[in-house]
XYZ file of C-alpha atoms in Angstrom:
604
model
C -12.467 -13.745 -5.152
C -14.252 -13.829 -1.722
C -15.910 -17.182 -3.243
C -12.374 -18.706 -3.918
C -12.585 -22.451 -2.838
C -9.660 -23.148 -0.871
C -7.262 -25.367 -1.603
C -3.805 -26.696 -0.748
C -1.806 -24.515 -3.555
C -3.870 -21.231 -2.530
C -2.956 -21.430 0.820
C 0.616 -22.155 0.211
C 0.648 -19.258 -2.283
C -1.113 -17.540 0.401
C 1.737 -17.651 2.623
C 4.244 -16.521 -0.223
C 2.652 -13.396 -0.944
C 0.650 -12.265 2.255
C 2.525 -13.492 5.524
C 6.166 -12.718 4.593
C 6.026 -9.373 6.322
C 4.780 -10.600 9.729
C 6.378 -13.833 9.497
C 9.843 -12.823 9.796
C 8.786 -10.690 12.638
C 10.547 -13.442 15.597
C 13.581 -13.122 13.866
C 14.053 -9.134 15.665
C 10.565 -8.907 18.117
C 11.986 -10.524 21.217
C 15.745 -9.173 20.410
C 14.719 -5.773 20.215
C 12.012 -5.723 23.565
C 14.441 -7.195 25.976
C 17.130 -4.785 25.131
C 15.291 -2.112 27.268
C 13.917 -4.457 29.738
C 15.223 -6.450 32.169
C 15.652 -10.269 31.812
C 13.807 -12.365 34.395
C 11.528 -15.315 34.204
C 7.986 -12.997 35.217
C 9.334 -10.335 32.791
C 9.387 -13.235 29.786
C 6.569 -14.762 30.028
C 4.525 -11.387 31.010
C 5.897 -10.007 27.496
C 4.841 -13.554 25.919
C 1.746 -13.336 27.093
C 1.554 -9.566 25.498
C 2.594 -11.066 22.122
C -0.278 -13.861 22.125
C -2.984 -11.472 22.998
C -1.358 -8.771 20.200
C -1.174 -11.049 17.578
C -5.472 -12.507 18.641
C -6.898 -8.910 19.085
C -5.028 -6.917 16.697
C -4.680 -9.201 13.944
C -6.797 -12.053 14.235
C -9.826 -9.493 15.590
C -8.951 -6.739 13.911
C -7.736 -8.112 10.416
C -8.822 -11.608 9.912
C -12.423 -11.173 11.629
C -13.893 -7.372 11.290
C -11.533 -5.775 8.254
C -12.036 -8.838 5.976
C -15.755 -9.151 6.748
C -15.868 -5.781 4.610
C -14.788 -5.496 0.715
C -15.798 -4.897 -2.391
C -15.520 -7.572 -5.331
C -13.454 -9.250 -2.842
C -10.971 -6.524 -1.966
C -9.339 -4.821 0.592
C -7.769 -2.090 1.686
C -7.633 1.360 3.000
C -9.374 2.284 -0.007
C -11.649 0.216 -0.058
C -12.659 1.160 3.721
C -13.443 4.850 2.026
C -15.687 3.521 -1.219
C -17.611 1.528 1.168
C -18.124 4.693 3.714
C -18.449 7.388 1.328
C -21.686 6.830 -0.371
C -23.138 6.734 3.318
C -22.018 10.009 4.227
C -24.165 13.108 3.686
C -22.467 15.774 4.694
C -19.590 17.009 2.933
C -17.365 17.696 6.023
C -17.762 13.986 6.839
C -16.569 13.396 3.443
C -13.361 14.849 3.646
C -12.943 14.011 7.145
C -13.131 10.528 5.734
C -10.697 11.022 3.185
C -8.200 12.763 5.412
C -8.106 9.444 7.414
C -8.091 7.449 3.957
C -5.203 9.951 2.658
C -3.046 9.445 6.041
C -3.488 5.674 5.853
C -2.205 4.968 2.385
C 0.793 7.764 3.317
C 1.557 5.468 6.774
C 1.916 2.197 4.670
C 4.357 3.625 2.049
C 6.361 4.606 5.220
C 6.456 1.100 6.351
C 7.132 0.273 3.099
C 10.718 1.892 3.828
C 11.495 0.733 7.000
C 10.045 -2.804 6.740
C 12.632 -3.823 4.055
C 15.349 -2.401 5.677
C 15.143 -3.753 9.490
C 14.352 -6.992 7.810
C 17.263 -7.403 5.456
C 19.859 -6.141 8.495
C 17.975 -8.648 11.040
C 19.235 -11.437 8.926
C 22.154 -10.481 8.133
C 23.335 -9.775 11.085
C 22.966 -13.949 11.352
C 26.166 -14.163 9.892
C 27.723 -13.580 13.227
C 26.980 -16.607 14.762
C 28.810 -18.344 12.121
C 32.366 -20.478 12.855
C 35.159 -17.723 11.756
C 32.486 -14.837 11.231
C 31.926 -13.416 14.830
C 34.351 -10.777 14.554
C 32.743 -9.644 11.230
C 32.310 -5.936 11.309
C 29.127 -3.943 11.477
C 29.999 -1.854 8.292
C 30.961 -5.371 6.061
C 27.228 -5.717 7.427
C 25.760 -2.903 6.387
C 27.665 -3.565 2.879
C 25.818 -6.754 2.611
C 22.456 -5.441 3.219
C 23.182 -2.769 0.675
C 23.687 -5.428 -1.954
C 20.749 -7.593 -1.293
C 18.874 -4.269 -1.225
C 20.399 -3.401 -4.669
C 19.503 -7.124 -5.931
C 15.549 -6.684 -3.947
C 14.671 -3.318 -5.945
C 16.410 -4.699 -9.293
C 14.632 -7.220 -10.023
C 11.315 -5.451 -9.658
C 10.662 -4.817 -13.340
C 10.824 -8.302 -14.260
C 7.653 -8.676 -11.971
C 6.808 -11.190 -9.042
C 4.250 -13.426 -11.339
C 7.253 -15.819 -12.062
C 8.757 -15.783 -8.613
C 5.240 -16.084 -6.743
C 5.191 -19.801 -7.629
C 8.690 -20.224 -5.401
C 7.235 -17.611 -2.532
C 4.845 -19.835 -1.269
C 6.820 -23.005 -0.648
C 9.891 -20.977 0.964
C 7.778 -19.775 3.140
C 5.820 -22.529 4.093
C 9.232 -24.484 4.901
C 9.873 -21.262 7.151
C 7.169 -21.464 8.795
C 7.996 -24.989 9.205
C 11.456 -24.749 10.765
C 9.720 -21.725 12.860
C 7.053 -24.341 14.269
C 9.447 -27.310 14.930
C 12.394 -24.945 16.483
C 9.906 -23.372 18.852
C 8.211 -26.974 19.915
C 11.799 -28.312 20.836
C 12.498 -25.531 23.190
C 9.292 -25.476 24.721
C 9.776 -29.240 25.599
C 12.961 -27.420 28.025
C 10.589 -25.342 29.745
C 6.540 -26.312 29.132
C 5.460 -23.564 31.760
C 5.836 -21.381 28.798
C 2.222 -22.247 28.037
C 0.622 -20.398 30.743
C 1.740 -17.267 29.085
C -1.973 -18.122 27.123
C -3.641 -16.553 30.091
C -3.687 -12.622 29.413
C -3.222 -12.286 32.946
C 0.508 -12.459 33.106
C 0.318 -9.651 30.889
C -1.749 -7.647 32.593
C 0.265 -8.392 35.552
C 3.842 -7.177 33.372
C 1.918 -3.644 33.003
C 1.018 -3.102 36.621
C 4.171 -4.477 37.846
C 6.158 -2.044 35.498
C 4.204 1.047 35.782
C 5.204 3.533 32.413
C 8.112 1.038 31.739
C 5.885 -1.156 30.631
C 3.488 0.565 29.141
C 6.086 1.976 26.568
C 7.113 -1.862 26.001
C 4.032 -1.968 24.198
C 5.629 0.287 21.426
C 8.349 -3.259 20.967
C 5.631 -5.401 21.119
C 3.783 -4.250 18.090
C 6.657 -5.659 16.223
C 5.097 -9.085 16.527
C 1.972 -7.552 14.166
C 3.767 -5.729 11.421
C 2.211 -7.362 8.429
C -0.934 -7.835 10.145
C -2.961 -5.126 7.409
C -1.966 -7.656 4.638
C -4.365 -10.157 5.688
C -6.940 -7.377 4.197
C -4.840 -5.654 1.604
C -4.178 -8.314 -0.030
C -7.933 -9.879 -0.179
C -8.297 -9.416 -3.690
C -5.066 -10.865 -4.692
C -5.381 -14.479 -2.985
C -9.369 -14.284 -1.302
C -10.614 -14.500 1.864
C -10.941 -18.109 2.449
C -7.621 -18.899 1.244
C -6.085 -16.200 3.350
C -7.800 -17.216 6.465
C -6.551 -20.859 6.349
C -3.209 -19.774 5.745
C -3.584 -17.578 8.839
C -4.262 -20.069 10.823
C -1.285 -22.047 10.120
C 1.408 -18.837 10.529
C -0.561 -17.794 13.503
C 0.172 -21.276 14.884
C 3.832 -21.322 14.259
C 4.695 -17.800 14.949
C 2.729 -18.653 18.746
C 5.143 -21.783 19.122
C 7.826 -20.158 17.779
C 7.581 -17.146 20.154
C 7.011 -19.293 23.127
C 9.883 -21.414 22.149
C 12.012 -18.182 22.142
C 10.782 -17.816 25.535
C 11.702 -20.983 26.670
C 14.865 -20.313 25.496
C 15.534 -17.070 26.883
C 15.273 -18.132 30.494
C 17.911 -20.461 30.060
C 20.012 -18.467 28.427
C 19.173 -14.785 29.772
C 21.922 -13.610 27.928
C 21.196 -14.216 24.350
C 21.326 -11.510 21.791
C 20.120 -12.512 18.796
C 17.299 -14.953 20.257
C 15.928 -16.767 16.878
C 19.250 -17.274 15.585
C 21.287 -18.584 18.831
C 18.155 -21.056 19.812
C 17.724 -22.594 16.335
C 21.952 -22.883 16.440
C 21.912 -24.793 20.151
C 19.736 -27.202 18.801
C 20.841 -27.997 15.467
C 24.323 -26.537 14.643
C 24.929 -28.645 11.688
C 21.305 -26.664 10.014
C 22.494 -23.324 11.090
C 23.993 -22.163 7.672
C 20.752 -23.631 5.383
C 18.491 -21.439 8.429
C 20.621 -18.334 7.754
C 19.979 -18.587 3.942
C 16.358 -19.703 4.702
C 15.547 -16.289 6.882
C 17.319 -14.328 3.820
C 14.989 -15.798 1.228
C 11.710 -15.214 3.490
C 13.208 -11.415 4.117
C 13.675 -10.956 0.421
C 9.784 -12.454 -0.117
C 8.547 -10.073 2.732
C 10.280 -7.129 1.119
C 9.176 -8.072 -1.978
C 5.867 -8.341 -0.996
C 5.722 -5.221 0.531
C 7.242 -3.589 -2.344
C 4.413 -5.288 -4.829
C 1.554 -3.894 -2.334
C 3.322 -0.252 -2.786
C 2.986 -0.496 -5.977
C -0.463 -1.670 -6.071
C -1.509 1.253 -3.456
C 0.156 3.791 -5.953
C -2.191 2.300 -8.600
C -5.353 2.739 -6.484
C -4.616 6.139 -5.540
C -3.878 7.010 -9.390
C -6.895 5.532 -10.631
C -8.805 7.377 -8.017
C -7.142 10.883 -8.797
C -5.727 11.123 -5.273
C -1.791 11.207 -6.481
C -0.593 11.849 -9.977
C -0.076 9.668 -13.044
C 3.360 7.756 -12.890
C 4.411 5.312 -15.650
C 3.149 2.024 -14.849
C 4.653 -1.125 -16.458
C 2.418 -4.086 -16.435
C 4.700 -7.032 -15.963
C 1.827 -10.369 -16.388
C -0.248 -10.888 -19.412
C -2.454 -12.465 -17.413
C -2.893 -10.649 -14.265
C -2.753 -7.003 -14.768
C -2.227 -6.618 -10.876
C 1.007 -7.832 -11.535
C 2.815 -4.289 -12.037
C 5.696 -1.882 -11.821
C 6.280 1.478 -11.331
C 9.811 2.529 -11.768
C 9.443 6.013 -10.266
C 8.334 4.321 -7.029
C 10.433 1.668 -6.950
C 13.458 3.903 -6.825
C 12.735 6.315 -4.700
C 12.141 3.417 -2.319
C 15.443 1.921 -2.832
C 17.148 5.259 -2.278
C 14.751 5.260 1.024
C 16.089 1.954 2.280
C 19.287 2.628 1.146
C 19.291 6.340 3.358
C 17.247 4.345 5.931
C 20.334 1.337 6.616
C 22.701 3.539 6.427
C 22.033 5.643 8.812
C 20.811 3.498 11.531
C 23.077 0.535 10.280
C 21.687 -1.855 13.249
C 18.225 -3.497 13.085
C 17.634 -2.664 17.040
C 18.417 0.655 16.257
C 15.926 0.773 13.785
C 13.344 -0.568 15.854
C 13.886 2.345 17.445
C 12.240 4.148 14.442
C 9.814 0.854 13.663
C 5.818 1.119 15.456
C 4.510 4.306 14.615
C 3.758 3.677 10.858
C 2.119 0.200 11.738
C -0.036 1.697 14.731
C -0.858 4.368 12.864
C -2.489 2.337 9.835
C -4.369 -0.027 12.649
C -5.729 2.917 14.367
C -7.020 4.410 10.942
C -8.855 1.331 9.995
C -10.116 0.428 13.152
C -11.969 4.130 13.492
C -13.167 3.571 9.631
C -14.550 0.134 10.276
C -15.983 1.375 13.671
C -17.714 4.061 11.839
C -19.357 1.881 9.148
C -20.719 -0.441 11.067
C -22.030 2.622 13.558
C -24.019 3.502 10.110
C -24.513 -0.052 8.840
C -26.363 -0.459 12.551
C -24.477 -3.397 13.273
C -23.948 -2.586 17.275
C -22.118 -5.636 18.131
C -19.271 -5.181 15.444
C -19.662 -1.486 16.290
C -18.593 -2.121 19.905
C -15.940 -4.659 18.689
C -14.648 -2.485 16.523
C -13.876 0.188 18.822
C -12.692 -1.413 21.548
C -10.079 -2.605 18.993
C -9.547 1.162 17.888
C -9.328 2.034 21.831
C -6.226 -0.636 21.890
C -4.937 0.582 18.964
C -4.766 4.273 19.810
C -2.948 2.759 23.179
C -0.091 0.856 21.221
C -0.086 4.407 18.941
C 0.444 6.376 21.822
C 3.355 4.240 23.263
C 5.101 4.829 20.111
C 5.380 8.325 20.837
C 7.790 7.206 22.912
C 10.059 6.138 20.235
C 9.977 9.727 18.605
C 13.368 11.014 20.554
C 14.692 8.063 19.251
C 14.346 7.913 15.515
C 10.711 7.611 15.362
C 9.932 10.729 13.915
C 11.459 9.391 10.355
C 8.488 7.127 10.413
C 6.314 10.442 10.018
C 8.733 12.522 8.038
C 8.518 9.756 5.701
C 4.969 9.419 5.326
C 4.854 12.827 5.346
C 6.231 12.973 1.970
C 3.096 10.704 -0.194
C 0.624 12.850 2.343
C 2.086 16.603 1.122
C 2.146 14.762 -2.444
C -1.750 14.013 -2.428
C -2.645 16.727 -0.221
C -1.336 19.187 -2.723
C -2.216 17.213 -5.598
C -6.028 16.934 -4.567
C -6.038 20.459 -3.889
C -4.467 21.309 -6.881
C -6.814 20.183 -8.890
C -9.771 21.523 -7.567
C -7.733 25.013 -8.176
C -7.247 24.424 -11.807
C -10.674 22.895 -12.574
C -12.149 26.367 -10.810
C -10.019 28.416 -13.024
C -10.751 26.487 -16.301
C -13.661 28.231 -17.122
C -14.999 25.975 -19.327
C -17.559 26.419 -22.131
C -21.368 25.315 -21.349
C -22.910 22.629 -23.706
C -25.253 24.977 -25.171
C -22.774 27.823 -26.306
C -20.275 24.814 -27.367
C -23.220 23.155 -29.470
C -24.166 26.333 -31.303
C -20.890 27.187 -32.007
C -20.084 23.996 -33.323
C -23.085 23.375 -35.489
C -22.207 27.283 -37.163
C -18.460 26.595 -37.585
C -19.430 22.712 -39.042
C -22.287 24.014 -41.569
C -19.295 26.207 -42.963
C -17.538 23.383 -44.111
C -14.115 23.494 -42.069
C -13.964 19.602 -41.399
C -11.057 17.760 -41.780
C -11.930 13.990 -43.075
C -11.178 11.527 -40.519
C -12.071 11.182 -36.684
C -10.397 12.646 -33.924
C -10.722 12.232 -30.105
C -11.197 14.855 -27.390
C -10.843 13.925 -24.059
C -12.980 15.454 -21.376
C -15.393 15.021 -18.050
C -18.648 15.441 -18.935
C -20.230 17.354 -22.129
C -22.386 19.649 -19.845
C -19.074 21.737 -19.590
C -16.677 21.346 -22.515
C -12.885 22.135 -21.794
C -11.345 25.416 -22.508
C -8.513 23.281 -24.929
C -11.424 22.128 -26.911
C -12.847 25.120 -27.967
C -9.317 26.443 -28.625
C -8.468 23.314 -30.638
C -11.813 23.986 -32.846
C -12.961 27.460 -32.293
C -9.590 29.347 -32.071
C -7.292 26.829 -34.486
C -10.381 25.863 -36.661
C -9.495 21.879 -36.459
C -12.813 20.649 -36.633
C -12.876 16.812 -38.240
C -15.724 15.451 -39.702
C -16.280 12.950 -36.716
C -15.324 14.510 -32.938
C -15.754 11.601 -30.294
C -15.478 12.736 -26.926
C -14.006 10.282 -24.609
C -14.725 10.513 -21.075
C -12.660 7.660 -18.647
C -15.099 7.831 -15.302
C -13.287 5.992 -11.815
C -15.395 4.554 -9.950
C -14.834 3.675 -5.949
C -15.525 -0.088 -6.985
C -12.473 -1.874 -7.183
C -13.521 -3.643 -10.352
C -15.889 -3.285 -13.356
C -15.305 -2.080 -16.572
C -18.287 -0.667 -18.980
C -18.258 1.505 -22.396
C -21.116 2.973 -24.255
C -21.623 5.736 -26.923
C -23.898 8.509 -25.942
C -26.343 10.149 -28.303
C -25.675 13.960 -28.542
C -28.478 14.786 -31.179
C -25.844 17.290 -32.702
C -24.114 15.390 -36.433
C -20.303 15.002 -35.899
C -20.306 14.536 -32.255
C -20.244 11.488 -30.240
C -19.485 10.674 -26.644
C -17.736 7.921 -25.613
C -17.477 7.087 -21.533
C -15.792 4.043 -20.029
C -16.267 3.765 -16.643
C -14.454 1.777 -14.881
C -13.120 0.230 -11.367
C -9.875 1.430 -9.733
C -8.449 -1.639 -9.830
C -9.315 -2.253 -13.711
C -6.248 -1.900 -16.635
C -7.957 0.216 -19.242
C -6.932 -0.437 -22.838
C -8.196 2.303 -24.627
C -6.279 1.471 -27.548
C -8.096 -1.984 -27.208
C -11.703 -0.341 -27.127
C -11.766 1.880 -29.672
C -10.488 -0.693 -31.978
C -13.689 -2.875 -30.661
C -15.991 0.132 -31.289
C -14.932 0.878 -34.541
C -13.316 4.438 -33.802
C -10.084 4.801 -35.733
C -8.680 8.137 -34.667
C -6.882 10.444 -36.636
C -6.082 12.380 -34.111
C -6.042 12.247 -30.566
C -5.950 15.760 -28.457
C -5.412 16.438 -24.713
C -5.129 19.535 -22.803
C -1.910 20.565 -21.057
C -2.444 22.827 -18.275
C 0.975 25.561 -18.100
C 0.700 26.794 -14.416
C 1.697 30.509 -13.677
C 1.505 31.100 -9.879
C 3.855 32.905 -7.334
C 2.115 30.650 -4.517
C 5.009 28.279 -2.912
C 2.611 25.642 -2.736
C 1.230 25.771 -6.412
C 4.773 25.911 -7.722
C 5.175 22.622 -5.984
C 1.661 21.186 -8.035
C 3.150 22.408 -11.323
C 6.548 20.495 -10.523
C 4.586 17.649 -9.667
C 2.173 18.626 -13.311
C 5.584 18.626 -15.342
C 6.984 15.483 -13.957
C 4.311 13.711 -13.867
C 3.410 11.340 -17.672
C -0.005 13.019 -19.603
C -2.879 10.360 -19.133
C -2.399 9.655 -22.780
C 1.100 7.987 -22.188
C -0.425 6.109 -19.168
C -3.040 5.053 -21.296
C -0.834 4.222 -23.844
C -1.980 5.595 -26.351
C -0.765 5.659 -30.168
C 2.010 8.959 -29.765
C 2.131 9.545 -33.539
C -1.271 10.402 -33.444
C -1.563 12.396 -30.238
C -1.414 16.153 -29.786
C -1.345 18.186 -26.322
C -3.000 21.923 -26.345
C -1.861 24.271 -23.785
C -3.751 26.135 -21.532
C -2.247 28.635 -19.266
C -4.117 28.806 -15.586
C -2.779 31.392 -13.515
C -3.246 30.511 -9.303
């Protein structure tokens, strides 16, 4: 994908599925910052100025430049930051340090996966206002109507995005359009806008404002929410694509912002900035912008929900969260998913989320902390690889980007009186999930006791050369044959099911985000086999498919079930999370007529 010739249609589709999220940032940014500071002409174009250089270091720098120079097959991502930097770790401790960060990064973006949705859908809604005969319309008929477009967002999930990508990309590159041409008119009112280029005047906002303005910073970062798709979603679109397309957003969210500006110190008094300057100038196009900005916050949210899903996969495939039941909605992509698990709990999230702040400057309040907090993450993992990649120039880059990130971060804090701290009790909810999860395992597989290929092969050969086989082949899924799983030597040893062919299947995940490779393994021991498929995180494996391809028709397929017994708080949580969760074999999809779980009780 990192090869992928641009063209016009990938760029388009470029802005469909990548920029929604920080292109419908101007419709709340400037709102939201001057309703705790006050309105005069230094104080506008010192914030402008803050916005430009925001939107250059922290997403153009940061994103576009240093996090996109580093993938794998053309991806991107959180996870992808920790494949890259794991195999050059030695010590253990630097491992899991590593994976901490990784861990607390993919937790952060499903938190912003709430809130984004939600301060988006009330931004636009509250549009309606400005409408002939609607300005008295109250805030709960608004609330109502976010609710519904919320219900209609997360219900049409399972039908995928594949068909509705195709109408993404030109909605939003008519946005960005109308975003462009509304800002150029109003900077033709007042051109000294401009100046607001020179990072000076904001520099000069900070000292003149003292802590005031330093907290600012924690509205500011509003401008650059969306900024971590331009690497997420790499492997989706590619770089070169992306990069042109960023160009063009970057362009019109800049003229758009300073148009705002223009605006504002003419008319000090406006509210709902985007909406009353695009109304001045063009009344008449008012109503077709108000159903525009709803269609681009339906493709940001829907964007956003896609790239939750596609984070839920990664972390599955890696064995960092547990198995939910994935729906792949394309025949042709098998990116294209849906997890109905996750896409609920979101919606109940968002709904929770609008109804109890009900106004989007309330919840931008609560919006910053997730989004600094991902920034800060990668910038310390990209700083750290190219440390060990001894690339000193992008090393020094890199954390003087981390050193402004961990400054926006920190003026979030301020927003933690103020309904910030949901942005953390949110995320803390997929960090407990993989913290115990991880752990979990590690508990059980130490407990397991399983059998050592030696023992296993003697016993085997004895109990075969008896004649207990059963005609037909069954599959045994396990990790390696060097230590053979305590349900397979219950299945044969202890139940005598022993079938004249035993293949053992072993599914390997590798830290590549693609690749996909089978082979049989030679065992030297008649009746056994071993079958591993290793394959990327990113890669759909069709078992079914395979061993059709191979030639293994299974009579049987057997998994173990582990039955946890623990008076531990914490390990009753990983056995709720163990019961809920779907067995790898429905996951897999595999045949169910033909598959059969063996319980093991592990006591923790």
């Amino acid at each position: 994908m990192d090869t992928q010739k641009i063209s016009p249609a990938s760029v388009v589709k470029s802005l469909g599925l990548v920029f929604g999220d920080i292109g419908t940032s101007p419709i709340y940014t400037l709102a939201v910052i001057f309703m705790m500071t006050e309105r005069t002409e230094a104080n506008f174009i010192g914030i402008l100025s803050l916005i430009v250089w925001t939107l250059i270091l922290l997403v153009t720098v940061e994103y576009a430049w240093l996090a996109m120079s580093l993938s794998k097959a053309g991806e991107g991502g959180t996870i992808v930051l920790l494949s890259i930097l794991r195999p050059m770790l030695q010590s253990g401790k630097k491992i899991g340090v590593a994976s901490v960060l990784a861990f607390i990064g993919v937790s952060l973006l499903v938190g912003d996966g709430v809130i984004t949705p939600a301060i988006t859908i009330l931004s636009a809604v509250e549009g309606l206002v400005l409408l002939p005969g609607l300005e008295d319309v109250s805030q709960g008929t608004l609330v109502v109507l976010a609710l519904l477009v919320a219900v209609f967002l997360f219900s049409i999930q399972k039908n995928g995005s594949s068909r509705l990508s195709a109408f993404f990309g030109p909605v939003m590159a008519v946005w960005f359009g109308v975003l462009a041409c509304s800002g150029l008119a109003a900077i033709g009112q007042f051109p000294a806008v401009l100046k607001a280029v020179n990072p000076w005047y904001g520099i000069d906002f900070m000292m003149r404002n003292g802590l005031a303005g330093f907290f600012v910073l924690s509205e500011v970062i509003l401008c650059a929410t969306g900024g971590e798709a331009l690497y997420a979603d790499m492997g989706h679109m590619g770089r070169k694509p992306i990069l042109a397309a960023w160009g063009i957003v970057l362009t019109a969210l800049l003229l758009c912002y300073m148009g705002q500006t223009a605006f504002l110190i003419h008319n000090p008094g406006a509210n709902n900035v985007l909406f009353e300057m695009v109304r001045s100038q063009a009344r008449w196009l008012y109503a077709p912008f108000l159903v525009l900005s709803l269609l681009a916050t339906i493709i940001a949210s829907q964007s956003l929900i896609s790239g939750i899903f596609s984070i839920m996969y990664q972390s599955m495939a890696t064995h960092i969260m547990p198995l939910f039941k994935v729906d792949y909605t394309s025949k042709e992509m098998h990116s294209q998913i849906y997890i109905g698990s996750v896409n609920w709990a979101l919606f109940l999230a968002v709904v929770l989320v609008i109804v109890g702040f009900r106004e989007s400057h309330r919840l931008a309040a609560a919006y910053g902390l997730a989004v600094t907090g991902t920034m800060t993450i990668t910038g310390i993992l990209m700083t750290w690889i190219f440390h060990l990649k001894n690339r000193p120039w992008l090393c020094a880059t890199a954390a003087a980007i981390s050193v402004l990130d961990v400054v926006y971060l920190v003026a979030n804090f301020y927003k933690l009186p103020h309904g910030g701290y949901w942005s953390l009790v949110i995320a803390m909810i997929p960090l407990g999930i993989i913290l115990i999860y991880t752990q979990g395992q590690k508990a059980v597989y130490q407990r397991m006791q399983p059998m050592p290929r030696d023992v296993f092969m003697e016993k085997f050969t004895k109990q075969r050369r008896q004649g207990h086989t059963i005609k037909g082949t069954a599959i045994f899924f396990l990790r390696s044959l060097d230590s053979i799983s305590p349900y397979i030597c219950k299945t044969m040893f202890d139940n005598g099911i022993i079938y004249e062919r035993n293949v053992m299947l072993s599914i390997v995940r590798t830290y590549e985000p693609q690749g996909l490779e089978c082979h049989f393994e030679d065992t030297q021991i008649a009746g056994i086999q071993v079958f591993t498929v290793t394959a990327g995180y990113m890669e759909h494996i069709d078992i079914d498919g395979l061993l059709e391809k191979t030639g293994i028709k299974p009579r049987a397929i057997f998994y173990g079930v582990e039955d946890i017994f623990t008076r531990s708080i914490v390990w009753k949580v990983y056995a709720v999370i163990k019961k809920l969760a779907p067995p790898f074999v429905q996951f897999y999809k595999l045949p169910l007529h033909s598959v059969h779980g063996v319980i093991s009780r592990i006591s923790l």
